[in-house]
Coordinates of C-alpha atoms in Angstrom, one line a residue:
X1 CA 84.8 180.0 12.2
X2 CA 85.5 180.1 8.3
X3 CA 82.7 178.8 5.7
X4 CA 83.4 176.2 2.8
X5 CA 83.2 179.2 0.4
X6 CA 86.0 180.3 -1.5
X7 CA 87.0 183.7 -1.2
X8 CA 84.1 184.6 0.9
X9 CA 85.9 187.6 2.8
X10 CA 86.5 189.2 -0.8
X11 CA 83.4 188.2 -3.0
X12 CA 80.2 188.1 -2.6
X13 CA 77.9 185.3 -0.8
X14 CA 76.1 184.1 -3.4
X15 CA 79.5 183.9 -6.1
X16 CA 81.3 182.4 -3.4
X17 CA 79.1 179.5 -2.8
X18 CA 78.6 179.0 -7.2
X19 CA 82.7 178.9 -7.2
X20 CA 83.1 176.9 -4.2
X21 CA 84.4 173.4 -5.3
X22 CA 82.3 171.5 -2.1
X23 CA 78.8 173.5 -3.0
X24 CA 79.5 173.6 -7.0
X25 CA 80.4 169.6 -6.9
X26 CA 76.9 169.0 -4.7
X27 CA 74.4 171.3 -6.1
X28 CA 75.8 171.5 -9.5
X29 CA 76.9 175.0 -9.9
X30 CA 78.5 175.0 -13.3
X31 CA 74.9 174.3 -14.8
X32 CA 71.7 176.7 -14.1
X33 CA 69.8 174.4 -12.0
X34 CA 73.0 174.4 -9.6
X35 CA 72.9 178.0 -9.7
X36 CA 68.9 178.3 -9.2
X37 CA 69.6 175.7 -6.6
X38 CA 71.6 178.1 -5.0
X39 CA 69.2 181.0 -5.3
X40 CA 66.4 179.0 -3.4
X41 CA 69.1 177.9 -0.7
X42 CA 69.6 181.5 0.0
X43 CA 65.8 182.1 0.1
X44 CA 65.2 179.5 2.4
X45 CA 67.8 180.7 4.7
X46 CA 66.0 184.4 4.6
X47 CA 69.0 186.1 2.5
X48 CA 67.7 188.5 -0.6
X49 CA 69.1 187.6 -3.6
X50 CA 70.3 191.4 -3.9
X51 CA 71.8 191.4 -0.4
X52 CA 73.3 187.5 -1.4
X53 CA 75.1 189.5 -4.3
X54 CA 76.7 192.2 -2.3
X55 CA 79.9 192.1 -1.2
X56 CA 79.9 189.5 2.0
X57 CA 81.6 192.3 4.6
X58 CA 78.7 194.7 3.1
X59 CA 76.1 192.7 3.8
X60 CA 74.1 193.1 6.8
X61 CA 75.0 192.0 10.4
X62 CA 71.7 190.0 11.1
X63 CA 72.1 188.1 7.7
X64 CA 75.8 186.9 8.4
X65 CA 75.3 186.3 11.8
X66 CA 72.5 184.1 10.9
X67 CA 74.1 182.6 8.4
X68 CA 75.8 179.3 10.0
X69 CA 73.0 178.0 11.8
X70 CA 70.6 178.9 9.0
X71 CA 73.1 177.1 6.4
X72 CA 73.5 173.7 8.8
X73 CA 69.4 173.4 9.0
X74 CA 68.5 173.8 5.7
X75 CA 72.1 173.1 3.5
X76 CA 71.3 169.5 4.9
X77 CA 68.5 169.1 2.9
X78 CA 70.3 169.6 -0.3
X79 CA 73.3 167.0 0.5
X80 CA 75.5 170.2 2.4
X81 CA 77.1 169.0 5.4
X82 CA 80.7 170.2 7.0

């Protein structure tokens, strides 16, 4: 199952979701409170902001697998549904 992110495969998680069109039209992206809402979406969900700026096939197993479900229960509170 593929993520909303653009280019997710190739970047990494946290550039991925600030380019993607669906999270940069909801949170705002193209301004710095879309990209600190972003920050605080990732440490919600228990991703570092380090690891959140590695490459996404770098990043650790328990982080990506976690990702999905961690993304549905708290991306909802920010307006982020599929």
């Amino acid at each position: 199952e593929e993520f909303c992110f653009f280019m997710h495969r190739h970047w990494s998680l946290f550039d991925s979701m600030t380019h993607s069109p669906y999270i940069a039209n909801k949170l705002k992206t193209y301004k710095e409170n879309g990209k600190v809402a972003v920050q605080r979406l990732l440490a919600k969900m228990g991703v570092p902001l380090d690891e959140s700026k590695k490459q996404f096939s770098l990043m650790s197993t328990n982080s990506v697998n976690l990702l999905d479900a961690k993304l549905e229960q708290y991306g909802a509170e920010l307006g982020l549904t599929n």
